[in-house]
């Protein structure tokens, strides 16, 4: 087993059951640490917008936003996060639905330690392999002289697609890729067609538009936080600058089915 420790978010609306799940995960000694808990899917999405865990364990039956809606949103917008469904209901229809959303496992409550151990072992193997692969790519990149600029730009683009909601400094990323930040930016513009900073803005606004359209339960403030803008006023101003509409106006047009007629800056870098 690898030496990495992986972070877990547990979503469960019953406090006693939540505590029991957290306790069993801690007792597993499999290298999974519960760093966040939530009592419903909406609260979980708020937390995902601030910090991404490696794995989410979620109940199905919850108020506001249930477990199936939550894993659907995670699959659509946080695809690097693994999900495990927990349910006290012997309902195989849920299991079939969960497969569509890339759920890694479906466990019955109360949790059986042997079943949990097997689930965590599979997750551990997946996460360790992914972690080692990323480290290896970075080692190879740093050790290789004359690596193509195009390859470096593609790595940067993929990094931005996966980490757009987090704060980071471009000069630090450029250093990891063995480039001066201004030189890397110039080549990014030449290959991608815009500066890295504009690429990030357009990517965030594109993700925000999807959330505003598809998740009505989220407030404008929550959508802004999920794409990396903690200041709602700044997010709203930037959204209007990029689209010509405020977030609320855009959502209203989507609800009326008029969004297909909007001719705006619709940058779909992640598609």
PDB file of C-alpha atoms in Angstrom:
ATOM      1  CA  UNK A   1       0.000   0.000   0.000  1.00  0.00           C
ATOM      2  CA  UNK A   2       1.262   3.477  -0.877  1.00  0.00           C
ATOM      3  CA  UNK A   3       2.274   6.052   1.705  1.00  0.00           C
ATOM      4  CA  UNK A   4      -0.161   8.756   0.556  1.00  0.00           C
ATOM      5  CA  UNK A   5      -3.122   9.754   2.718  1.00  0.00           C
ATOM      6  CA  UNK A   6      -6.381  10.515   0.925  1.00  0.00           C
ATOM      7  CA  UNK A   7      -9.055  12.957   2.065  1.00  0.00           C
ATOM      8  CA  UNK A   8     -12.700  11.964   2.449  1.00  0.00           C
ATOM      9  CA  UNK A   9     -15.972  13.913   2.583  1.00  0.00           C
ATOM     10  CA  UNK A  10     -18.847  12.034   4.275  1.00  0.00           C
ATOM     11  CA  UNK A  11     -22.393  13.192   3.496  1.00  0.00           C
ATOM     12  CA  UNK A  12     -25.107  11.934   5.865  1.00  0.00           C
ATOM     13  CA  UNK A  13     -28.079  13.714   7.450  1.00  0.00           C
ATOM     14  CA  UNK A  14     -28.355  11.510  10.582  1.00  0.00           C
ATOM     15  CA  UNK A  15     -25.715  12.622  13.141  1.00  0.00           C
ATOM     16  CA  UNK A  16     -25.363   9.234  14.867  1.00  0.00           C
ATOM     17  CA  UNK A  17     -24.961   7.393  11.548  1.00  0.00           C
ATOM     18  CA  UNK A  18     -22.519  10.054  10.332  1.00  0.00           C
ATOM     19  CA  UNK A  19     -20.358   9.606  13.436  1.00  0.00           C
ATOM     20  CA  UNK A  20     -20.419   5.836  12.975  1.00  0.00           C
ATOM     21  CA  UNK A  21     -19.294   6.098   9.347  1.00  0.00           C
ATOM     22  CA  UNK A  22     -16.481   8.495  10.273  1.00  0.00           C
ATOM     23  CA  UNK A  23     -15.382   6.175  13.089  1.00  0.00           C
ATOM     24  CA  UNK A  24     -15.267   3.104  10.829  1.00  0.00           C
ATOM     25  CA  UNK A  25     -13.316   4.954   8.138  1.00  0.00           C
ATOM     26  CA  UNK A  26     -10.788   6.072  10.748  1.00  0.00           C
ATOM     27  CA  UNK A  27     -10.553   2.528  12.168  1.00  0.00           C
ATOM     28  CA  UNK A  28      -9.900   1.028   8.736  1.00  0.00           C
ATOM     29  CA  UNK A  29      -6.213   2.089   8.822  1.00  0.00           C
ATOM     30  CA  UNK A  30      -6.273   2.265   5.028  1.00  0.00           C
ATOM     31  CA  UNK A  31      -4.890   5.790   4.716  1.00  0.00           C
ATOM     32  CA  UNK A  32      -8.229   7.592   4.311  1.00  0.00           C
ATOM     33  CA  UNK A  33      -8.843  10.632   6.521  1.00  0.00           C
ATOM     34  CA  UNK A  34     -12.258  12.231   6.958  1.00  0.00           C
ATOM     35  CA  UNK A  35     -11.564  15.956   6.612  1.00  0.00           C
ATOM     36  CA  UNK A  36     -15.091  17.165   5.825  1.00  0.00           C
ATOM     37  CA  UNK A  37     -18.676  16.192   6.647  1.00  0.00           C
ATOM     38  CA  UNK A  38     -21.994  17.481   5.318  1.00  0.00           C
ATOM     39  CA  UNK A  39     -25.631  16.865   6.223  1.00  0.00           C
ATOM     40  CA  UNK A  40     -27.034  17.088   2.692  1.00  0.00           C
ATOM     41  CA  UNK A  41     -25.996  17.307  -0.936  1.00  0.00           C
ATOM     42  CA  UNK A  42     -26.257  21.077  -1.127  1.00  0.00           C
ATOM     43  CA  UNK A  43     -23.882  21.535   1.793  1.00  0.00           C
ATOM     44  CA  UNK A  44     -21.545  18.988   0.211  1.00  0.00           C
ATOM     45  CA  UNK A  45     -21.454  20.953  -3.068  1.00  0.00           C
ATOM     46  CA  UNK A  46     -20.584  24.093  -1.095  1.00  0.00           C
ATOM     47  CA  UNK A  47     -17.626  22.289   0.451  1.00  0.00           C
ATOM     48  CA  UNK A  48     -16.526  20.831  -2.880  1.00  0.00           C
ATOM     49  CA  UNK A  49     -16.357  24.363  -4.235  1.00  0.00           C
ATOM     50  CA  UNK A  50     -13.835  25.269  -1.538  1.00  0.00           C
ATOM     51  CA  UNK A  51     -11.691  22.138  -1.330  1.00  0.00           C
ATOM     52  CA  UNK A  52     -11.860  18.919  -3.331  1.00  0.00           C
ATOM     53  CA  UNK A  53     -11.531  15.653  -1.393  1.00  0.00           C
ATOM     54  CA  UNK A  54     -10.269  12.486  -3.030  1.00  0.00           C
ATOM     55  CA  UNK A  55     -13.406  10.477  -2.175  1.00  0.00           C
ATOM     56  CA  UNK A  56     -17.020  11.289  -1.260  1.00  0.00           C
ATOM     57  CA  UNK A  57     -19.103   8.784   0.730  1.00  0.00           C
ATOM     58  CA  UNK A  58     -22.742   9.847   0.507  1.00  0.00           C
ATOM     59  CA  UNK A  59     -26.108   8.671   1.755  1.00  0.00           C
ATOM     60  CA  UNK A  60     -28.943   8.530  -0.803  1.00  0.00           C
ATOM     61  CA  UNK A  61     -31.972   9.798   1.120  1.00  0.00           C
ATOM     62  CA  UNK A  62     -31.299  13.386   2.210  1.00  0.00           C
ATOM     63  CA  UNK A  63     -33.173  16.711   2.174  1.00  0.00           C
ATOM     64  CA  UNK A  64     -32.506  19.614  -0.236  1.00  0.00           C
ATOM     65  CA  UNK A  65     -30.233  17.653  -2.580  1.00  0.00           C
ATOM     66  CA  UNK A  66     -30.160  13.863  -2.334  1.00  0.00           C
ATOM     67  CA  UNK A  67     -27.244  11.491  -2.871  1.00  0.00           C
ATOM     68  CA  UNK A  68     -28.091  10.599  -6.468  1.00  0.00           C
ATOM     69  CA  UNK A  69     -28.313  14.277  -7.433  1.00  0.00           C
ATOM     70  CA  UNK A  70     -25.026  14.882  -5.650  1.00  0.00           C
ATOM     71  CA  UNK A  71     -23.090  12.115  -7.448  1.00  0.00           C
ATOM     72  CA  UNK A  72     -24.561  13.324 -10.742  1.00  0.00           C
ATOM     73  CA  UNK A  73     -23.144  16.806 -10.108  1.00  0.00           C
ATOM     74  CA  UNK A  74     -19.792  15.402  -8.977  1.00  0.00           C
ATOM     75  CA  UNK A  75     -19.559  13.296 -12.130  1.00  0.00           C
ATOM     76  CA  UNK A  76     -20.367  16.335 -14.295  1.00  0.00           C
ATOM     77  CA  UNK A  77     -18.193  18.976 -12.615  1.00  0.00           C
ATOM     78  CA  UNK A  78     -15.700  17.248 -10.286  1.00  0.00           C
ATOM     79  CA  UNK A  79     -14.881  14.117 -12.253  1.00  0.00           C
ATOM     80  CA  UNK A  80     -11.565  13.527 -10.467  1.00  0.00           C
ATOM     81  CA  UNK A  81     -13.424  12.890  -7.178  1.00  0.00           C
ATOM     82  CA  UNK A  82     -14.351   9.248  -6.476  1.00  0.00           C
ATOM     83  CA  UNK A  83     -17.823   8.591  -5.086  1.00  0.00           C
ATOM     84  CA  UNK A  84     -19.296   5.785  -2.963  1.00  0.00           C
ATOM     85  CA  UNK A  85     -23.047   5.438  -2.317  1.00  0.00           C
ATOM     86  CA  UNK A  86     -24.299   4.489   1.171  1.00  0.00           C
ATOM     87  CA  UNK A  87     -27.880   3.337   1.640  1.00  0.00           C
ATOM     88  CA  UNK A  88     -30.069   1.593   4.158  1.00  0.00           C
ATOM     89  CA  UNK A  89     -32.414   0.624   1.359  1.00  0.00           C
ATOM     90  CA  UNK A  90     -32.008  -2.592  -0.591  1.00  0.00           C
ATOM     91  CA  UNK A  91     -32.785  -0.908  -3.883  1.00  0.00           C
ATOM     92  CA  UNK A  92     -30.853  -2.201  -6.890  1.00  0.00           C
ATOM     93  CA  UNK A  93     -32.343   0.492  -9.120  1.00  0.00           C
ATOM     94  CA  UNK A  94     -30.209   3.013  -7.264  1.00  0.00           C
ATOM     95  CA  UNK A  95     -27.142   0.879  -7.899  1.00  0.00           C
ATOM     96  CA  UNK A  96     -27.878   0.749 -11.624  1.00  0.00           C
ATOM     97  CA  UNK A  97     -28.387   4.512 -11.735  1.00  0.00           C
ATOM     98  CA  UNK A  98     -25.204   5.123  -9.755  1.00  0.00           C
ATOM     99  CA  UNK A  99     -23.129   3.249 -12.330  1.00  0.00           C
ATOM    100  CA  UNK A 100     -24.054   5.889 -14.924  1.00  0.00           C
ATOM    101  CA  UNK A 101     -22.444   8.528 -12.713  1.00  0.00           C
ATOM    102  CA  UNK A 102     -19.142   6.677 -12.290  1.00  0.00           C
ATOM    103  CA  UNK A 103     -19.844   5.692  -8.665  1.00  0.00           C
ATOM    104  CA  UNK A 104     -17.091   3.366  -7.457  1.00  0.00           C
ATOM    105  CA  UNK A 105     -19.137   1.298  -5.003  1.00  0.00           C
ATOM    106  CA  UNK A 106     -22.555   0.860  -3.376  1.00  0.00           C
ATOM    107  CA  UNK A 107     -22.510  -0.080   0.328  1.00  0.00           C
ATOM    108  CA  UNK A 108     -25.406  -0.957   2.614  1.00  0.00           C
ATOM    109  CA  UNK A 109     -25.894   0.588   6.051  1.00  0.00           C
ATOM    110  CA  UNK A 110     -24.983  -0.258   8.721  1.00  0.00           C
ATOM    111  CA  UNK A 111     -21.505  -0.530   7.240  1.00  0.00           C
ATOM    112  CA  UNK A 112     -19.931  -3.965   7.223  1.00  0.00           C
ATOM    113  CA  UNK A 113     -16.203  -3.628   7.967  1.00  0.00           C
ATOM    114  CA  UNK A 114     -15.204  -6.342   5.505  1.00  0.00           C
ATOM    115  CA  UNK A 115     -17.198  -4.740   2.670  1.00  0.00           C
ATOM    116  CA  UNK A 116     -15.798  -1.325   3.606  1.00  0.00           C
ATOM    117  CA  UNK A 117     -12.250  -2.700   3.653  1.00  0.00           C
ATOM    118  CA  UNK A 118     -12.655  -4.181   0.168  1.00  0.00           C
ATOM    119  CA  UNK A 119     -14.099  -0.896  -1.103  1.00  0.00           C
ATOM    120  CA  UNK A 120     -11.225   1.115   0.382  1.00  0.00           C
ATOM    121  CA  UNK A 121      -8.653  -1.303  -1.010  1.00  0.00           C
ATOM    122  CA  UNK A 122      -9.994  -0.806  -4.544  1.00  0.00           C
ATOM    123  CA  UNK A 123     -10.047   2.959  -4.079  1.00  0.00           C
ATOM    124  CA  UNK A 124      -6.512   2.847  -2.692  1.00  0.00           C
ATOM    125  CA  UNK A 125      -5.211   0.957  -5.717  1.00  0.00           C
ATOM    126  CA  UNK A 126      -6.838   3.455  -8.104  1.00  0.00           C
ATOM    127  CA  UNK A 127      -5.646   6.545  -6.259  1.00  0.00           C
ATOM    128  CA  UNK A 128      -2.121   5.269  -5.706  1.00  0.00           C
ATOM    129  CA  UNK A 129      -1.771   4.438  -9.406  1.00  0.00           C
ATOM    130  CA  UNK A 130      -3.023   7.884 -10.400  1.00  0.00           C
ATOM    131  CA  UNK A 131      -0.797   9.631  -7.865  1.00  0.00           C
ATOM    132  CA  UNK A 132       2.282   7.703  -8.983  1.00  0.00           C
ATOM    133  CA  UNK A 133       1.476   8.426 -12.622  1.00  0.00           C
ATOM    134  CA  UNK A 134       1.324  12.187 -12.040  1.00  0.00           C
ATOM    135  CA  UNK A 135       4.577  12.165 -10.088  1.00  0.00           C
ATOM    136  CA  UNK A 136       6.261  10.119 -12.782  1.00  0.00           C
ATOM    137  CA  UNK A 137       5.157  12.502 -15.539  1.00  0.00           C
ATOM    138  CA  UNK A 138       6.542  15.460 -13.605  1.00  0.00           C
ATOM    139  CA  UNK A 139       9.836  13.654 -12.947  1.00  0.00           C
ATOM    140  CA  UNK A 140      10.194  12.766 -16.602  1.00  0.00           C
ATOM    141  CA  UNK A 141       9.366  16.321 -17.645  1.00  0.00           C
ATOM    142  CA  UNK A 142      11.935  17.813 -15.300  1.00  0.00           C
ATOM    143  CA  UNK A 143      14.602  15.273 -16.271  1.00  0.00           C
ATOM    144  CA  UNK A 144      14.079  15.602 -20.021  1.00  0.00           C
ATOM    145  CA  UNK A 145      16.017  18.225 -21.912  1.00  0.00           C
ATOM    146  CA  UNK A 146      14.414  19.718 -24.997  1.00  0.00           C
ATOM    147  CA  UNK A 147      10.828  18.689 -24.200  1.00  0.00           C
ATOM    148  CA  UNK A 148       8.555  20.312 -26.785  1.00  0.00           C
ATOM    149  CA  UNK A 149       6.806  23.548 -25.959  1.00  0.00           C
ATOM    150  CA  UNK A 150       3.601  22.088 -27.392  1.00  0.00           C
ATOM    151  CA  UNK A 151       3.675  19.239 -24.867  1.00  0.00           C
ATOM    152  CA  UNK A 152       4.262  21.688 -22.023  1.00  0.00           C
ATOM    153  CA  UNK A 153       1.386  23.894 -23.157  1.00  0.00           C
ATOM    154  CA  UNK A 154      -0.906  20.859 -23.335  1.00  0.00           C
ATOM    155  CA  UNK A 155       0.094  19.861 -19.798  1.00  0.00           C
ATOM    156  CA  UNK A 156      -0.616  23.403 -18.627  1.00  0.00           C
ATOM    157  CA  UNK A 157      -3.998  23.429 -20.391  1.00  0.00           C
ATOM    158  CA  UNK A 158      -4.977  20.116 -18.770  1.00  0.00           C
ATOM    159  CA  UNK A 159      -3.834  21.406 -15.382  1.00  0.00           C
ATOM    160  CA  UNK A 160      -5.995  24.534 -15.773  1.00  0.00           C
ATOM    161  CA  UNK A 161      -9.012  22.438 -16.818  1.00  0.00           C
ATOM    162  CA  UNK A 162      -8.736  20.350 -13.638  1.00  0.00           C
ATOM    163  CA  UNK A 163      -7.753  23.102 -11.189  1.00  0.00           C
ATOM    164  CA  UNK A 164      -9.529  26.236 -12.463  1.00  0.00           C
ATOM    165  CA  UNK A 165     -11.511  26.584  -9.204  1.00  0.00           C
ATOM    166  CA  UNK A 166      -8.379  26.807  -7.033  1.00  0.00           C
ATOM    167  CA  UNK A 167      -5.982  29.667  -6.371  1.00  0.00           C
ATOM    168  CA  UNK A 168      -2.512  29.186  -7.820  1.00  0.00           C
ATOM    169  CA  UNK A 169       0.275  31.280  -9.304  1.00  0.00           C
ATOM    170  CA  UNK A 170       1.119  30.841 -12.965  1.00  0.00           C
ATOM    171  CA  UNK A 171       4.798  31.553 -12.347  1.00  0.00           C
ATOM    172  CA  UNK A 172       4.957  28.564  -9.977  1.00  0.00           C
ATOM    173  CA  UNK A 173       3.380  26.290 -12.599  1.00  0.00           C
ATOM    174  CA  UNK A 174       5.772  27.633 -15.230  1.00  0.00           C
ATOM    175  CA  UNK A 175       8.678  26.834 -12.934  1.00  0.00           C
ATOM    176  CA  UNK A 176       7.455  23.249 -12.583  1.00  0.00           C
ATOM    177  CA  UNK A 177       7.450  23.021 -16.380  1.00  0.00           C
ATOM    178  CA  UNK A 178      10.971  24.509 -16.578  1.00  0.00           C
ATOM    179  CA  UNK A 179       9.838  27.693 -18.329  1.00  0.00           C
ATOM    180  CA  UNK A 180       9.876  31.413 -17.667  1.00  0.00           C
ATOM    181  CA  UNK A 181       6.263  32.503 -17.052  1.00  0.00           C
ATOM    182  CA  UNK A 182       6.259  35.237 -19.719  1.00  0.00           C
ATOM    183  CA  UNK A 183       7.772  32.856 -22.275  1.00  0.00           C
ATOM    184  CA  UNK A 184       5.184  30.194 -21.405  1.00  0.00           C
ATOM    185  CA  UNK A 185       2.354  32.737 -21.663  1.00  0.00           C
ATOM    186  CA  UNK A 186       3.527  33.865 -25.090  1.00  0.00           C
ATOM    187  CA  UNK A 187       3.524  30.294 -26.379  1.00  0.00           C
ATOM    188  CA  UNK A 188       0.168  29.610 -24.725  1.00  0.00           C
ATOM    189  CA  UNK A 189      -1.331  32.501 -26.709  1.00  0.00           C
ATOM    190  CA  UNK A 190       0.288  31.238 -29.905  1.00  0.00           C
ATOM    191  CA  UNK A 191      -1.020  27.656 -29.487  1.00  0.00           C
ATOM    192  CA  UNK A 192      -4.314  28.113 -27.628  1.00  0.00           C
ATOM    193  CA  UNK A 193      -5.278  31.558 -28.899  1.00  0.00           C
ATOM    194  CA  UNK A 194      -5.505  33.492 -25.633  1.00  0.00           C
ATOM    195  CA  UNK A 195      -3.548  34.193 -22.473  1.00  0.00           C
ATOM    196  CA  UNK A 196      -3.661  31.668 -19.604  1.00  0.00           C
ATOM    197  CA  UNK A 197      -5.491  34.197 -17.401  1.00  0.00           C
ATOM    198  CA  UNK A 198      -8.211  34.764 -20.011  1.00  0.00           C
ATOM    199  CA  UNK A 199      -8.439  31.010 -20.599  1.00  0.00           C
ATOM    200  CA  UNK A 200      -9.107  30.509 -16.884  1.00  0.00           C
ATOM    201  CA  UNK A 201     -11.765  33.239 -16.824  1.00  0.00           C
ATOM    202  CA  UNK A 202     -13.582  31.811 -19.840  1.00  0.00           C
ATOM    203  CA  UNK A 203     -13.360  28.313 -18.375  1.00  0.00           C
ATOM    204  CA  UNK A 204     -14.816  29.468 -15.045  1.00  0.00           C
ATOM    205  CA  UNK A 205     -17.650  31.364 -16.718  1.00  0.00           C
ATOM    206  CA  UNK A 206     -18.434  28.355 -18.924  1.00  0.00           C
ATOM    207  CA  UNK A 207     -18.619  26.108 -15.832  1.00  0.00           C
ATOM    208  CA  UNK A 208     -20.736  28.716 -14.004  1.00  0.00           C
ATOM    209  CA  UNK A 209     -23.213  28.828 -16.914  1.00  0.00           C
ATOM    210  CA  UNK A 210     -23.624  25.047 -16.740  1.00  0.00           C
ATOM    211  CA  UNK A 211     -24.248  25.173 -12.992  1.00  0.00           C
ATOM    212  CA  UNK A 212     -26.722  28.053 -13.253  1.00  0.00           C
ATOM    213  CA  UNK A 213     -28.657  26.146 -15.891  1.00  0.00           C
ATOM    214  CA  UNK A 214     -28.590  22.644 -14.432  1.00  0.00           C
ATOM    215  CA  UNK A 215     -28.596  23.057 -10.629  1.00  0.00           C
ATOM    216  CA  UNK A 216     -31.448  25.370  -9.669  1.00  0.00           C
ATOM    217  CA  UNK A 217     -30.918  24.717  -5.940  1.00  0.00           C
ATOM    218  CA  UNK A 218     -27.595  26.589  -5.986  1.00  0.00           C
ATOM    219  CA  UNK A 219     -27.603  30.315  -5.283  1.00  0.00           C
ATOM    220  CA  UNK A 220     -25.556  32.717  -7.421  1.00  0.00           C
ATOM    221  CA  UNK A 221     -23.129  33.056  -4.519  1.00  0.00           C
ATOM    222  CA  UNK A 222     -22.696  29.278  -4.302  1.00  0.00           C
ATOM    223  CA  UNK A 223     -22.110  28.991  -8.056  1.00  0.00           C
ATOM    224  CA  UNK A 224     -19.469  31.715  -7.867  1.00  0.00           C
ATOM    225  CA  UNK A 225     -17.714  29.947  -4.995  1.00  0.00           C
ATOM    226  CA  UNK A 226     -17.782  26.609  -6.835  1.00  0.00           C
ATOM    227  CA  UNK A 227     -15.899  28.071  -9.807  1.00  0.00           C
ATOM    228  CA  UNK A 228     -13.404  29.911  -7.623  1.00  0.00           C
ATOM    229  CA  UNK A 229     -14.924  33.367  -6.977  1.00  0.00           C
ATOM    230  CA  UNK A 230     -15.552  33.915  -3.255  1.00  0.00           C
ATOM    231  CA  UNK A 231     -16.744  37.510  -3.811  1.00  0.00           C
ATOM    232  CA  UNK A 232     -20.289  37.348  -5.223  1.00  0.00           C
ATOM    233  CA  UNK A 233     -20.213  40.958  -6.473  1.00  0.00           C
ATOM    234  CA  UNK A 234     -16.981  40.388  -8.367  1.00  0.00           C
ATOM    235  CA  UNK A 235     -18.316  37.138  -9.838  1.00  0.00           C
ATOM    236  CA  UNK A 236     -21.543  38.829 -10.979  1.00  0.00           C
ATOM    237  CA  UNK A 237     -19.672  41.751 -12.575  1.00  0.00           C
ATOM    238  CA  UNK A 238     -17.281  39.428 -14.378  1.00  0.00           C
ATOM    239  CA  UNK A 239     -20.106  37.138 -15.533  1.00  0.00           C
ATOM    240  CA  UNK A 240     -21.994  40.116 -17.005  1.00  0.00           C
ATOM    241  CA  UNK A 241     -18.818  41.434 -18.607  1.00  0.00           C
ATOM    242  CA  UNK A 242     -18.269  38.082 -20.315  1.00  0.00           C
ATOM    243  CA  UNK A 243     -21.870  37.248 -21.272  1.00  0.00           C
ATOM    244  CA  UNK A 244     -23.814  40.501 -21.312  1.00  0.00           C
ATOM    245  CA  UNK A 245     -26.164  39.152 -18.615  1.00  0.00           C
ATOM    246  CA  UNK A 246     -26.053  38.901 -14.847  1.00  0.00           C
ATOM    247  CA  UNK A 247     -26.001  35.333 -13.445  1.00  0.00           C
ATOM    248  CA  UNK A 248     -29.656  35.695 -12.378  1.00  0.00           C
ATOM    249  CA  UNK A 249     -30.701  36.951 -15.803  1.00  0.00           C
ATOM    250  CA  UNK A 250     -28.880  34.090 -17.491  1.00  0.00           C
ATOM    251  CA  UNK A 251     -30.596  31.536 -15.239  1.00  0.00           C
ATOM    252  CA  UNK A 252     -34.009  33.099 -15.932  1.00  0.00           C
ATOM    253  CA  UNK A 253     -33.431  32.897 -19.689  1.00  0.00           C
ATOM    254  CA  UNK A 254     -32.377  29.252 -19.327  1.00  0.00           C
ATOM    255  CA  UNK A 255     -35.557  28.496 -17.370  1.00  0.00           C
ATOM    256  CA  UNK A 256     -37.591  30.077 -20.166  1.00  0.00           C
ATOM    257  CA  UNK A 257     -35.699  27.972 -22.699  1.00  0.00           C
ATOM    258  CA  UNK A 258     -34.181  31.006 -24.395  1.00  0.00           C
ATOM    259  CA  UNK A 259     -30.501  30.257 -23.721  1.00  0.00           C
ATOM    260  CA  UNK A 260     -30.043  28.629 -27.120  1.00  0.00           C
ATOM    261  CA  UNK A 261     -30.721  32.005 -28.715  1.00  0.00           C
ATOM    262  CA  UNK A 262     -28.064  33.833 -26.685  1.00  0.00           C
ATOM    263  CA  UNK A 263     -25.096  34.787 -28.838  1.00  0.00           C
ATOM    264  CA  UNK A 264     -22.387  35.360 -26.248  1.00  0.00           C
ATOM    265  CA  UNK A 265     -18.756  34.509 -25.505  1.00  0.00           C
ATOM    266  CA  UNK A 266     -19.374  30.793 -24.951  1.00  0.00           C
ATOM    267  CA  UNK A 267     -15.915  29.302 -24.443  1.00  0.00           C
ATOM    268  CA  UNK A 268     -16.195  25.520 -24.014  1.00  0.00           C
ATOM    269  CA  UNK A 269     -12.567  24.615 -23.332  1.00  0.00           C
ATOM    270  CA  UNK A 270     -13.486  21.605 -21.223  1.00  0.00           C
ATOM    271  CA  UNK A 271     -15.679  19.946 -23.792  1.00  0.00           C
TER     272      UNK A 271
END
